[in-house]
Coordinates of C-alpha atoms in Angstrom, one line a residue:
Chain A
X1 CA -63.8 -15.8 -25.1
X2 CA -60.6 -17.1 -23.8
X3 CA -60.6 -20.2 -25.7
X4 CA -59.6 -18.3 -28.9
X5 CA -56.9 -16.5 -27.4
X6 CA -55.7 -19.0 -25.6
X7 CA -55.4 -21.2 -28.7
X8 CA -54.3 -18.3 -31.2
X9 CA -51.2 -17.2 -28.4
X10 CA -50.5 -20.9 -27.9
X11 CA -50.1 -21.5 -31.8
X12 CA -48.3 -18.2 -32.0
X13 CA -46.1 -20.0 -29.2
X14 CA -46.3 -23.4 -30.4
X15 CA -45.3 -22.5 -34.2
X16 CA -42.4 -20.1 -33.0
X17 CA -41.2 -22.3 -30.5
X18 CA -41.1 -25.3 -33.0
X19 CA -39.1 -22.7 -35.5
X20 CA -36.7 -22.1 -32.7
X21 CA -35.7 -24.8 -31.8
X22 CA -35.6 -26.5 -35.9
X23 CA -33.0 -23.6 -36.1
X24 CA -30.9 -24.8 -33.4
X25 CA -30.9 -28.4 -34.6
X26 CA -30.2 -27.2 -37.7
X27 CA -27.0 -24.8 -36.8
X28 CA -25.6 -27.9 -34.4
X29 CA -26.0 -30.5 -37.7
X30 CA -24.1 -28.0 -39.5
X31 CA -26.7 -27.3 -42.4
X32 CA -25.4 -23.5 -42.4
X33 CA -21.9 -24.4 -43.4
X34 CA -21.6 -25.0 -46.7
X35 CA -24.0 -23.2 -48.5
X36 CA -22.9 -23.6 -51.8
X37 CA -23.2 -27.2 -51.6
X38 CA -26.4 -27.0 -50.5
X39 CA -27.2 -24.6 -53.2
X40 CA -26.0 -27.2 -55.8
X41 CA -27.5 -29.8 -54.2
X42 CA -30.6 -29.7 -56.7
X43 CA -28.1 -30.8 -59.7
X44 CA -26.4 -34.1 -60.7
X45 CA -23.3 -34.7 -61.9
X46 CA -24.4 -34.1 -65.9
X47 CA -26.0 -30.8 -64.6
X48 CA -27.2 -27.8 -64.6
X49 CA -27.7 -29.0 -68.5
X50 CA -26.3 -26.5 -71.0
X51 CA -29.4 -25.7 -72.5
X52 CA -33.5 -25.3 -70.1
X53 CA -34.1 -28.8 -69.3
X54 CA -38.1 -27.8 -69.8
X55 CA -38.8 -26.9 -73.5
X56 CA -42.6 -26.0 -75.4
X57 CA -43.1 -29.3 -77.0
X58 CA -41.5 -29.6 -80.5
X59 CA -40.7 -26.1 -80.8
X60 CA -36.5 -26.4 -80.5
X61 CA -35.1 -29.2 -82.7
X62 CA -32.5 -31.7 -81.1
X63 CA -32.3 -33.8 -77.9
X64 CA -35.6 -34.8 -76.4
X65 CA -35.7 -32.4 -72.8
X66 CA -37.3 -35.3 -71.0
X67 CA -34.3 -37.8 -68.8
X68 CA -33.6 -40.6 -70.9
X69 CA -35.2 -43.7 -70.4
X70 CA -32.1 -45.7 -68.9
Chain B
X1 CA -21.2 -32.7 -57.5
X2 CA -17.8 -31.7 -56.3
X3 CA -17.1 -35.3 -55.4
X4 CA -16.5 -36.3 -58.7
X5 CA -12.3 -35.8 -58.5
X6 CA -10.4 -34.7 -61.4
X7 CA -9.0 -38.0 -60.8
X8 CA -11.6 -40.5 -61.2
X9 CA -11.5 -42.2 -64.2
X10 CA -14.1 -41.3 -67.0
X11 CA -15.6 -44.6 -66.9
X12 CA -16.5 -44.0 -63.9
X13 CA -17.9 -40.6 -64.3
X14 CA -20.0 -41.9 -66.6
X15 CA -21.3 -45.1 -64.3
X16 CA -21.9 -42.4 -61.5
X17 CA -23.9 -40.2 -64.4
X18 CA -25.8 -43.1 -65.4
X19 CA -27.0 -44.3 -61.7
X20 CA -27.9 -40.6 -60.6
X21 CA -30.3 -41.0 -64.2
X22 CA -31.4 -44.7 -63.0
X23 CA -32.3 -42.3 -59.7
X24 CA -34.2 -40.0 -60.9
X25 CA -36.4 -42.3 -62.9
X26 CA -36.5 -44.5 -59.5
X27 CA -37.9 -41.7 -57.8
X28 CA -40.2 -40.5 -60.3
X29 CA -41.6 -44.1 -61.0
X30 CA -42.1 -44.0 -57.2
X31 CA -44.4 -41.0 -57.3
X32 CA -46.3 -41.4 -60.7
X33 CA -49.4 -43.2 -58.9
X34 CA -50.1 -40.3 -56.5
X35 CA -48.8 -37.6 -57.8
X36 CA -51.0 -37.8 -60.9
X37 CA -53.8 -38.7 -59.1
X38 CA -53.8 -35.8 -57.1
X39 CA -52.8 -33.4 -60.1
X40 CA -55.5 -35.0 -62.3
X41 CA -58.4 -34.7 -59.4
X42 CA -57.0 -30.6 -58.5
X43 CA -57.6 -29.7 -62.3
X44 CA -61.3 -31.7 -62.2
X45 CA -61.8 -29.4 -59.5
X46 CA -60.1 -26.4 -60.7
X47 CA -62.5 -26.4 -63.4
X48 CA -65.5 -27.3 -60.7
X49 CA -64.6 -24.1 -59.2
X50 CA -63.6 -21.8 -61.9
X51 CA -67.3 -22.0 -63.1
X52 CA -68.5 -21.8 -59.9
X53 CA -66.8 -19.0 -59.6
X54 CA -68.4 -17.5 -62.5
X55 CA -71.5 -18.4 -61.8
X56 CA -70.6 -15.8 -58.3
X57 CA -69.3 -13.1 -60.6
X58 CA -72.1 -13.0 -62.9
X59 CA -74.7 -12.7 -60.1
X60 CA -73.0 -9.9 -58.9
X61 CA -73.8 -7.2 -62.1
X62 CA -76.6 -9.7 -63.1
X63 CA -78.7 -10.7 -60.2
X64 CA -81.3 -12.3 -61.9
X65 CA -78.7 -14.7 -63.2
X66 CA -80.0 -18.1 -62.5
X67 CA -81.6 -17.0 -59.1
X68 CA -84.6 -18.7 -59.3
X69 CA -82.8 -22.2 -58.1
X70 CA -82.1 -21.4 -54.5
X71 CA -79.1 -24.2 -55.0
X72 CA -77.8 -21.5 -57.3
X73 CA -77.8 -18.8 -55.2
X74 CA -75.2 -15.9 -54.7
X75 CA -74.4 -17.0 -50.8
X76 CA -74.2 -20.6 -51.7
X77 CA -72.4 -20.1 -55.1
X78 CA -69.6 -18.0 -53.2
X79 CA -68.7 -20.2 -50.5
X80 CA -68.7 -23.3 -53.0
X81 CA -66.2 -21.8 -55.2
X82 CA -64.0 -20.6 -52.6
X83 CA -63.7 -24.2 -50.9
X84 CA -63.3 -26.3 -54.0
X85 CA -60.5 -23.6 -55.3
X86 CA -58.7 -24.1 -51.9
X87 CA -58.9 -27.4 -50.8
X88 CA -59.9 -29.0 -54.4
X89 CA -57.7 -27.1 -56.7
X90 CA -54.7 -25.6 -55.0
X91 CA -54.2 -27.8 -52.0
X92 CA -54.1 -31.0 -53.7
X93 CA -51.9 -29.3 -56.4
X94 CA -49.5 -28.3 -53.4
X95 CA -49.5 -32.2 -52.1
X96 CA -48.6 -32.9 -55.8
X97 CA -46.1 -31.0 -56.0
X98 CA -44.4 -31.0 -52.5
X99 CA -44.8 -35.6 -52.7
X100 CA -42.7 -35.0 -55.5
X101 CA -40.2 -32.3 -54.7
X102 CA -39.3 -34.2 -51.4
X103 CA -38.8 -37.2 -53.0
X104 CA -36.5 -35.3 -55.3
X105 CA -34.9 -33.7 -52.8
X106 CA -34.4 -36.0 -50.4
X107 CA -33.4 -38.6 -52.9
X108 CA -35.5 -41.5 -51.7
X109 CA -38.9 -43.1 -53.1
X110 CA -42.0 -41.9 -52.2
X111 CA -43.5 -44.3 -49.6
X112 CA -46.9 -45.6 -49.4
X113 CA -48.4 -45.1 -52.9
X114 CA -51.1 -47.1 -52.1
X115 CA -52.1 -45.5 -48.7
X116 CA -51.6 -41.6 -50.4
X117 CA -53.8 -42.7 -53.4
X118 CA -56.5 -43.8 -51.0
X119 CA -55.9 -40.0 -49.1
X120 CA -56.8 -38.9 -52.8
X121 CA -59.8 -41.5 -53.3
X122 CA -61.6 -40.2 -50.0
X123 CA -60.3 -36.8 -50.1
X124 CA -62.4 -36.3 -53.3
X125 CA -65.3 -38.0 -52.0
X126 CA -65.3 -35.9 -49.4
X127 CA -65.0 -32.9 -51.1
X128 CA -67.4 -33.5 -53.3
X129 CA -70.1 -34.4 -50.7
X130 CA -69.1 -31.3 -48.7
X131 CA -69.9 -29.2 -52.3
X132 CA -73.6 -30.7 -52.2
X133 CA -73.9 -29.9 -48.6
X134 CA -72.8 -25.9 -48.9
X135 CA -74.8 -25.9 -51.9
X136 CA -77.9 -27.4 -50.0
X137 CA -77.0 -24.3 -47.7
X138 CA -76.0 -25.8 -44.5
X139 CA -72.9 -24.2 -43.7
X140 CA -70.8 -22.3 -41.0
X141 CA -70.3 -18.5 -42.9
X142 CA -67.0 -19.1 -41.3
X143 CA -65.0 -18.0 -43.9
X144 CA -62.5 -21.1 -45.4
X145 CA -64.1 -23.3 -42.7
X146 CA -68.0 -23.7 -44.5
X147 CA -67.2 -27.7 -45.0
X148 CA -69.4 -29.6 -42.6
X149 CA -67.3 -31.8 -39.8
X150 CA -67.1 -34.7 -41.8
X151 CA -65.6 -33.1 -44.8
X152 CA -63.1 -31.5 -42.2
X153 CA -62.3 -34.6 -40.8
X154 CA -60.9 -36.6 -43.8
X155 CA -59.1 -33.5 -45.0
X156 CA -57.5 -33.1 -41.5
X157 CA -56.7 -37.0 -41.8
X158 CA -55.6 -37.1 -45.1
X159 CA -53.0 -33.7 -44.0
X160 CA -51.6 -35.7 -41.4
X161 CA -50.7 -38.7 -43.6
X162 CA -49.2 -36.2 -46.1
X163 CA -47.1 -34.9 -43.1
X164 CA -46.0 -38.3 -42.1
X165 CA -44.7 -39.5 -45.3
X166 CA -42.8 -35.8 -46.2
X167 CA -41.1 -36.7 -42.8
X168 CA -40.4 -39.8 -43.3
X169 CA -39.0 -39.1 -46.8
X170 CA -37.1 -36.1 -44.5
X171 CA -35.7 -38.6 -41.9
X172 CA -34.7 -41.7 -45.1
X173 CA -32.9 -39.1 -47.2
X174 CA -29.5 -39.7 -48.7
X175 CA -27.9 -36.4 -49.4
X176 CA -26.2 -34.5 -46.9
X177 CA -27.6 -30.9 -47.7
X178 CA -31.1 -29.7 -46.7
X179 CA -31.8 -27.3 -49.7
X180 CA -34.0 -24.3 -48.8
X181 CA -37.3 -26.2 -50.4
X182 CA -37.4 -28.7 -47.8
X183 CA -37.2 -26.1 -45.5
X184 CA -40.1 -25.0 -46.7
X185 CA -41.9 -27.8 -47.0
X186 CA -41.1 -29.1 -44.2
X187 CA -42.5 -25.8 -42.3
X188 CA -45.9 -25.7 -44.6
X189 CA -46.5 -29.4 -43.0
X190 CA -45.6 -29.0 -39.5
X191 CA -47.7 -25.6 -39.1
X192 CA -50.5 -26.6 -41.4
X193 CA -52.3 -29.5 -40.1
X194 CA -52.2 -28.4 -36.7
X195 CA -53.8 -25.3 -38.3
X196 CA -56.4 -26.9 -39.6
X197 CA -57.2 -29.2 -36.6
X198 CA -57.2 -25.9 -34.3
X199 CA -59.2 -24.0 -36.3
X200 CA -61.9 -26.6 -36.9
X201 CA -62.0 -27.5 -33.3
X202 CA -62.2 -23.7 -31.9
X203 CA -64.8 -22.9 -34.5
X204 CA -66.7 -25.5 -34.7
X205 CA -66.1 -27.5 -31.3
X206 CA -68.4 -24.5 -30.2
X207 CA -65.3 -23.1 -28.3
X208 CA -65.6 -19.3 -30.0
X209 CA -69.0 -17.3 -30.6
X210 CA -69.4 -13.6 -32.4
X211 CA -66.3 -11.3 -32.0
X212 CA -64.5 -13.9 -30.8
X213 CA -65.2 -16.2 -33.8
X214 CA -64.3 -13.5 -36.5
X215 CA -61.0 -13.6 -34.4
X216 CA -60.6 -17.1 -34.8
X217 CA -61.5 -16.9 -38.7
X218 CA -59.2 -14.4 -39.7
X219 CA -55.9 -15.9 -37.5
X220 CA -56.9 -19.2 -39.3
X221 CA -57.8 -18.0 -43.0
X222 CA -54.8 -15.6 -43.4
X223 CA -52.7 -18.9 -41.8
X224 CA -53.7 -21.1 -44.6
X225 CA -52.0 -18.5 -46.8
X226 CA -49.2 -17.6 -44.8
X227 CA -48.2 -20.8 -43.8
X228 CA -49.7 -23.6 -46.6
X229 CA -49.9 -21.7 -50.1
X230 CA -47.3 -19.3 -49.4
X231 CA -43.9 -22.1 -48.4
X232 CA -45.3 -24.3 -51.0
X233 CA -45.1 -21.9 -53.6
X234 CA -41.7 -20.7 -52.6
X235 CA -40.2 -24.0 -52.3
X236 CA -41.6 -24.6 -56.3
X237 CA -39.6 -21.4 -57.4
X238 CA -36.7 -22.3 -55.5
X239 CA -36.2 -25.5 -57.0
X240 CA -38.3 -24.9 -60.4
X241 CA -36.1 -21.4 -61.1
X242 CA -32.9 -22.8 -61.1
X243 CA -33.4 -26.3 -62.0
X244 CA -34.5 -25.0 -65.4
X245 CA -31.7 -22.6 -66.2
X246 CA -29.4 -24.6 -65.0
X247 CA -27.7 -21.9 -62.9
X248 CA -27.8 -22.3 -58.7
X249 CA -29.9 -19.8 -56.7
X250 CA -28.1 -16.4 -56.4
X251 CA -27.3 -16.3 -52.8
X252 CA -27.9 -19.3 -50.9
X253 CA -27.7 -17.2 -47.6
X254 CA -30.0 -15.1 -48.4
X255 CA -32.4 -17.5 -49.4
X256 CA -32.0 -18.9 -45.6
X257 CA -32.6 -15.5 -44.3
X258 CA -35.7 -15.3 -46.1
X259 CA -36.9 -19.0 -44.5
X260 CA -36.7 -18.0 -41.3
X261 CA -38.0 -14.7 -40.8
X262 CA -40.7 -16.1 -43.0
X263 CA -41.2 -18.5 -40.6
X264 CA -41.2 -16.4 -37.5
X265 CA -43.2 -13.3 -38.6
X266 CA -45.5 -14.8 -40.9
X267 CA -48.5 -16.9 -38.4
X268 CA -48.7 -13.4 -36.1
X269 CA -50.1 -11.5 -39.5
X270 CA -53.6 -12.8 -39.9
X271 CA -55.3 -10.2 -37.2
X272 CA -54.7 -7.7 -39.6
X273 CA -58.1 -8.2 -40.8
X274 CA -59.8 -7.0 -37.9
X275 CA -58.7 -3.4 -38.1
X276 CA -61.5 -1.4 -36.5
X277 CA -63.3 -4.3 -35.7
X278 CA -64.9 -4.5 -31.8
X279 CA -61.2 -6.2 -30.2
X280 CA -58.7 -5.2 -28.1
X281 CA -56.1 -2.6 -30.3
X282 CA -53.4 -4.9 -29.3
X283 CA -54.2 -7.7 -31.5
X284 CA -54.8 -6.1 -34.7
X285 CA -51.6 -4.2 -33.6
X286 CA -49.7 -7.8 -33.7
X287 CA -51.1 -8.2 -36.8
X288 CA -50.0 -5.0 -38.3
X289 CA -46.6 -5.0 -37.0
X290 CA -45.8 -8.8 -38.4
X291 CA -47.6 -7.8 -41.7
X292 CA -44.6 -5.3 -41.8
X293 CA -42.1 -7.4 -40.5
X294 CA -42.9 -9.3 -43.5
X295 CA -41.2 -7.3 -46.0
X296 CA -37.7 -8.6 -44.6
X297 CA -38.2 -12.1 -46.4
X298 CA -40.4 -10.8 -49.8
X299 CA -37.5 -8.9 -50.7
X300 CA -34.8 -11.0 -50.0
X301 CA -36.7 -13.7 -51.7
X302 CA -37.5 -10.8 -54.6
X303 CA -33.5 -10.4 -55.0
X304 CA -32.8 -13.6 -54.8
X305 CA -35.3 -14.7 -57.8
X306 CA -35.0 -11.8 -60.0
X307 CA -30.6 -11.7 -59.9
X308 CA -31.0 -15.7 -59.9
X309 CA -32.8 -14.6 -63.5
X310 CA -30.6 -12.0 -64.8
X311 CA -28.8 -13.2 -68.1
X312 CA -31.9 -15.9 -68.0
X313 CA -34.7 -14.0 -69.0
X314 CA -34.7 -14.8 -72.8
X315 CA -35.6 -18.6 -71.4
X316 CA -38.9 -17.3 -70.7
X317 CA -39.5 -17.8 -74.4
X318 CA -38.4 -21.4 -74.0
X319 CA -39.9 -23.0 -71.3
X320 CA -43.5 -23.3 -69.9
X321 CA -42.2 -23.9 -66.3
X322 CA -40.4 -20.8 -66.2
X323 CA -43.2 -18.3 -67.5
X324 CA -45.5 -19.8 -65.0
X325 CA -43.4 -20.1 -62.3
X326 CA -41.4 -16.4 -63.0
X327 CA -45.0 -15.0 -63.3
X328 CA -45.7 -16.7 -60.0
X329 CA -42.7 -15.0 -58.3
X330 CA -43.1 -11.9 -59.9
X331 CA -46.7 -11.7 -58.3
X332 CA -45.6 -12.8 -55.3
X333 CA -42.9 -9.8 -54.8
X334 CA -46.2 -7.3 -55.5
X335 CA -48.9 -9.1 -53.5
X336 CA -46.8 -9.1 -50.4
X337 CA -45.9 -5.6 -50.6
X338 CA -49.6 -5.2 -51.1
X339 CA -50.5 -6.5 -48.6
X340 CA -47.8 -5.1 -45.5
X341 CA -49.4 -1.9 -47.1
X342 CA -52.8 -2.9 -46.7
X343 CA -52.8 -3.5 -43.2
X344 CA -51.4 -0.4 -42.0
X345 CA -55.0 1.2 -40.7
X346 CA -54.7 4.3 -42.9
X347 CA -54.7 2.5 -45.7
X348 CA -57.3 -0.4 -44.6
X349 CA -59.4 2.0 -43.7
X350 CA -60.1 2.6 -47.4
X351 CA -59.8 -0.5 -49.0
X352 CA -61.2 -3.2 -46.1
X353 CA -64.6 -4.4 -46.7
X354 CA -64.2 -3.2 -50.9
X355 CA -63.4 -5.0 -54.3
X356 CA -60.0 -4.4 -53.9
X357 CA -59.5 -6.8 -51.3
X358 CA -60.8 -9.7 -53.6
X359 CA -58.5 -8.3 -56.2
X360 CA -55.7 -8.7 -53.5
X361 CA -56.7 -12.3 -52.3
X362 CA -57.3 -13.6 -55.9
X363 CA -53.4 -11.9 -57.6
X364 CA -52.2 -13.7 -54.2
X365 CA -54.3 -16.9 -54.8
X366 CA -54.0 -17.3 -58.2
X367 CA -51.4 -14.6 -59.8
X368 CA -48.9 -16.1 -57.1
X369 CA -50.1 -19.7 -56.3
X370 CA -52.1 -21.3 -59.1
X371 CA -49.8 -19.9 -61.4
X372 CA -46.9 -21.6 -59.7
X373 CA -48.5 -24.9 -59.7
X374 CA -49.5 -24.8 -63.3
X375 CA -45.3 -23.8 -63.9
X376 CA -44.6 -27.0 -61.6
X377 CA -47.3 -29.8 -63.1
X378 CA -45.2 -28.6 -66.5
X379 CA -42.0 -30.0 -65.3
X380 CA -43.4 -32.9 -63.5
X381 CA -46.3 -34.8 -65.1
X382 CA -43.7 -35.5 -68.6
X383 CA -41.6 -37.4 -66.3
X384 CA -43.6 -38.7 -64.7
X385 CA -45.9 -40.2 -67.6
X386 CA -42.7 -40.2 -70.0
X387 CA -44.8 -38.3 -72.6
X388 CA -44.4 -34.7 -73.7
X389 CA -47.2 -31.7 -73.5
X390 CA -49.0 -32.5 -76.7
X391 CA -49.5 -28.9 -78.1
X392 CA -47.6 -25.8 -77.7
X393 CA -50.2 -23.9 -79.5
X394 CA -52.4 -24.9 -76.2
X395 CA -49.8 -24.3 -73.6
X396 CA -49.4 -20.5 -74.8
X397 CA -53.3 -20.3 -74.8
X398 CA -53.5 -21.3 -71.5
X399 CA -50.6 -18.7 -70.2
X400 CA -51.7 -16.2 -72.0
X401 CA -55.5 -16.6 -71.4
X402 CA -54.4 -17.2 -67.3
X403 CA -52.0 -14.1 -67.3
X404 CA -53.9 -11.5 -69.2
X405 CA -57.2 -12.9 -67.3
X406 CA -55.4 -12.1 -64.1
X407 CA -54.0 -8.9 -64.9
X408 CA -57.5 -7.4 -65.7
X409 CA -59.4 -8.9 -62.8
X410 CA -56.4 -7.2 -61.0
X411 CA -57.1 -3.7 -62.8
X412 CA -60.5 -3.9 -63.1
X413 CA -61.3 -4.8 -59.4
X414 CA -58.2 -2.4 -57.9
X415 CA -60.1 0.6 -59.0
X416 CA -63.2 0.0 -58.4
X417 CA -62.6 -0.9 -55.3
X418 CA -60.0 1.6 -54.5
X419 CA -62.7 4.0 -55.3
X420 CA -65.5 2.1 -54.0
X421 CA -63.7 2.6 -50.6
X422 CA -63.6 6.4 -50.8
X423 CA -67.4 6.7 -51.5
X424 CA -68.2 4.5 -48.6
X425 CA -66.3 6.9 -46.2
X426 CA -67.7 9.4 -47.7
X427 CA -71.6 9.8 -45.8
X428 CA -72.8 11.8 -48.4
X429 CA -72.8 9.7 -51.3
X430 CA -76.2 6.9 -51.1
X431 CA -75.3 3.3 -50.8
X432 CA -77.2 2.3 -53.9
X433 CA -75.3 5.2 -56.2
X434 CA -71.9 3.5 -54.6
X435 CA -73.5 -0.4 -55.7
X436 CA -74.4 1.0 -59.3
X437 CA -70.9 2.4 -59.5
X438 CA -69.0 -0.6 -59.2
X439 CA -71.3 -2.4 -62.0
X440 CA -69.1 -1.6 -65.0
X441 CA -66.0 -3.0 -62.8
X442 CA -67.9 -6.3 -62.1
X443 CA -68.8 -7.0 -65.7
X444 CA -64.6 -6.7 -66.2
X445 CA -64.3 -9.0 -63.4
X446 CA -66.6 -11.9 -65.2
X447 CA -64.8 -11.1 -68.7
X448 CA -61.6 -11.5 -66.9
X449 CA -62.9 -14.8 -65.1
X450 CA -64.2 -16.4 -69.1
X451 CA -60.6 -16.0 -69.8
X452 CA -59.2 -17.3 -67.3
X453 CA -61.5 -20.4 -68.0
X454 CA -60.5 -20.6 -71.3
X455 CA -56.8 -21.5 -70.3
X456 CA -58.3 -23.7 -67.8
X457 CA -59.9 -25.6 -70.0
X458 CA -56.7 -25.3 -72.8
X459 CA -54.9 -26.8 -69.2
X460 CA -57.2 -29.6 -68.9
X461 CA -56.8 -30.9 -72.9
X462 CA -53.1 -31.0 -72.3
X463 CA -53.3 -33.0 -69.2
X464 CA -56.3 -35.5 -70.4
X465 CA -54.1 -36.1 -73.9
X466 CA -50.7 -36.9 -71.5
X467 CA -52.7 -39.3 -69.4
X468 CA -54.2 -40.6 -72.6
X469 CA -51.0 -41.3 -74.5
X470 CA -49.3 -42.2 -71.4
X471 CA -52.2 -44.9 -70.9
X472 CA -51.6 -45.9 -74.6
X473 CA -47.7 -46.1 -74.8
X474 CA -47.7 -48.6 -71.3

């Protein structure tokens, strides 16, 4: 009977714990200061492209949507 | 990036343009092995346990179905389709798609393709020997937790090499920012293994018997959504949304917000399930209480995705990624409303141990998750293979087929159920008049499953012709 509970309170405590203190690394790294860098950190320099970068095959004329081979 | 001064010359933009494209095709060369390998083997088994999962529904308004095979039984049939759809189908989709989103994101190469393929080789194998077991009808009845040890053991294994090289990407990456997906994946692998190792050694290591083990089941089983399905799928639509068009997320704070009362609220949730069961009140008043809590980060991430959207929504028309992925974070606003609702005990009262539940779990499972890894396998696997979807007739069939599918099993199995619930509180209807009742609604639920297969199957054409011309064009 106490097994469970003793391992569902200790994940409870575990998981939580683990969240707390990822916060706190995170706040002393400085990860919360500059959130619109991080917010455009999904883009390179040639993006957000002007048009969806993910297209129905063939149904738009123009550019191919895939990166270009280099 | 803001880097790029006004003053730098434009040669130079255009040599920084050109290595960030070299990058990206580094890093997407450096997935292709095992992220295709682990897409291709969750849509084998998404179709595996889509007809499995027929095969259940039918048996339901037709019991005669097939019966007379005892492999093909309803209490084999059931537990078989619910395994392969979870760790077949969607959690190999979400190591797919969280391999290649960190590698993205982190902006380093995937490591060890060799040693993730190999997770895939065995992970399959077991898988697969774990479906003939349940359907030889050795199995726990512990909901989520049927596989036999072995099975559990390579899929525990094969978690913790997942974890290791998401952290390792984590710990080599080359950008400064975190962005909010790798929060979330990062959370989804540090909770969910130890998950999984915990709950198989309570449950099985003999540990927790009766009351005790339906305790144990339910903490886990809700887990696996709360704290695997649920951060995967949010880190897709927070990459996947604005990636596509082209526009950052609305509020990055709030985004953040939603992370980490996510991640403190959500694991206390799962004892929900045990309203007026035989336990102490306290615990299912945890559960309740967290399930509530809960609405703090699905509407902050409903905000953020639907003004993230606004001015965007003609796109839908556009792109395959974003109808499955918006669809995805649509349902996942309404499921998680759903269900803070459902587990306030005036309302379980009525609805626990009824249809509507299984309409719940499966708009959660699959209106929310599957459909957010069929939105993400859309964006990745052409660049990965370098070859485009080869039909778009095929690609509508399968959203519409998947959607419309979904929206009736939804229907269909909400009012039965709904109703279902009041007749079994009420003592003077008979139980069989309460069974016959719900017939019509099951036969909706199994035409709502053959359409569902249908896109499947559209699903799988599309992905065995890319693998095909991709074979053909290297």
């Amino acid at each position: 009977m106490t097994v469970i509970y003793l391992a569902m309170i200790g994940s409870w405590l575990i998981f939580s714990s683990s969240v707390l203190l990822a916060f706190i690394w995170a706040v002393r790294r400085g990860h919360f200061d500059d959130f619109d860098g991080a917010a455009a950190s999904i883009f390179d320099d040639d993006e957000p492209y002007p048009s969806a970068l993910d297209r129905f095959p063939r149904a738009v004329p123009g550019p191919q949507d895939l990166e270009e081979e280099p | 990036m803001s880097e790029a001064e006004t003053d730098t010359s434009a040669t130079e933009v255009d040599a920084r343009r050109r290595e960030q494209a070299l990058q990206r095709r580094r890093l997407d060369i450096s997935c292709r092995g095992p992220v295709t390998f682990f897409f291709a083997s969750a849509v084998t088994w998404l179709l595996v346990g889509t007809l499995l999962g027929l095969l259940a529904s039918i048996k339901l308004h037709t019991p005669g179905f097939l019966s007379s095979w005892e492999w093909l039984t309803f209490g084999r049939v059931r537990p078989a389709h619910l395994n392969l759809v979870i760790y077949g189908w969607s959690s190999m989709a979400a190591i797919a798609t969280l391999l290649w989103l960190q590698a993205r994101l982190a902006r380093t190469p995937l490591p060890w393709p060799g040693a993730l393929i190999a997770v895939g080789v065995v992970w399959n194998l077991a898988i697969a020997g774990g479906l003939i077991v349940l359907l030889g009808g050795h199995f726990s009845s512990v909901e989520w937790l049927e596989f036999p040890t072995a099975t559990a053991a390579v899929l525990g294994v094969g978690f913790l090499v997942v974890m290791a090289s998401s952290i390792t990407m984590f710990a080599r990456r080359t950008t400064r920012h975190i962005y909010v997906s790798q929060w979330y994946v990062f959370g989804a692998l540090w909770w969910f293994p130890i998950l999984y190792l915990l709950g198989n050694l309570t449950i099985h290591g003999g540990g927790a018997t009766g009351v005790v083990q339906a305790t144990g089941n339910w903490w886990f089983a809700h887990n696996v959504l709360g704290i695997w399905f649920t951060p995967v799928g949010l880190a897709a639509a927070y990459y996947f949304i604005p990636k596509v068009i082209g526009r950052p997320v609305h509020s990055y704070h709030l985004s953040l917000l939603g992370f980490w009362t996510l991640a403190f609220f959500y694991n206390w949730a799962g004892t929900h399930h045990l309203i007026g069961g035989p336990v102490p009140v306290w615990l299912t008043t945890v559960g309740t209480v967290a399930s509530v809590l809960m609405v703090i980060p699905v509407v902050t991430i409903a905000i953020n995705h639907h003004m993230t959207m606004v001015g965007h929504f003609h796109k839908l028309r556009f792109s395959p990624t974003l109808r499955f992925i918006v669809f995805g974070a649509m349902t996942y606003t309404a499921i998680s409303l759903q269900g803070s609702l459902m587990a306030l005990r005036t309302i379980n009262e009525n609805t626990h141990f009824t249809h509507y539940t299984v309409a719940h779990a499966h708009l959660g499972m699959y209106g929310f998750f599957a459909m957010t890894m069929f939105g993400a396998a859309y964006y990745i696997m052409p660049r990965l293979t370098g070859r485009e979807w080869s039909s778009a007739p095929l690609i509508a069939v399968h959203f519409w087929c998947t959607g419309l599918g979904m929206g009736l099993y939804f229907v269909g199995l909400t009012i039965g159920g709904h109703n279902q619930g009041q007749m079994l509180n009420d003592a003077g209807v008979p139980f069989l008049d309460i069974v016959a009742y719900t017939i019509p609604f099951l036969w909706s639920r199994s035409f709502a499953g053959s359409l569902m297969a249908i896109g499947h199957i559209a699903f799988a054409i599309l992905f065995i012709r890319m693998l095909r011309d991709a074979r053909r064009s290297s």
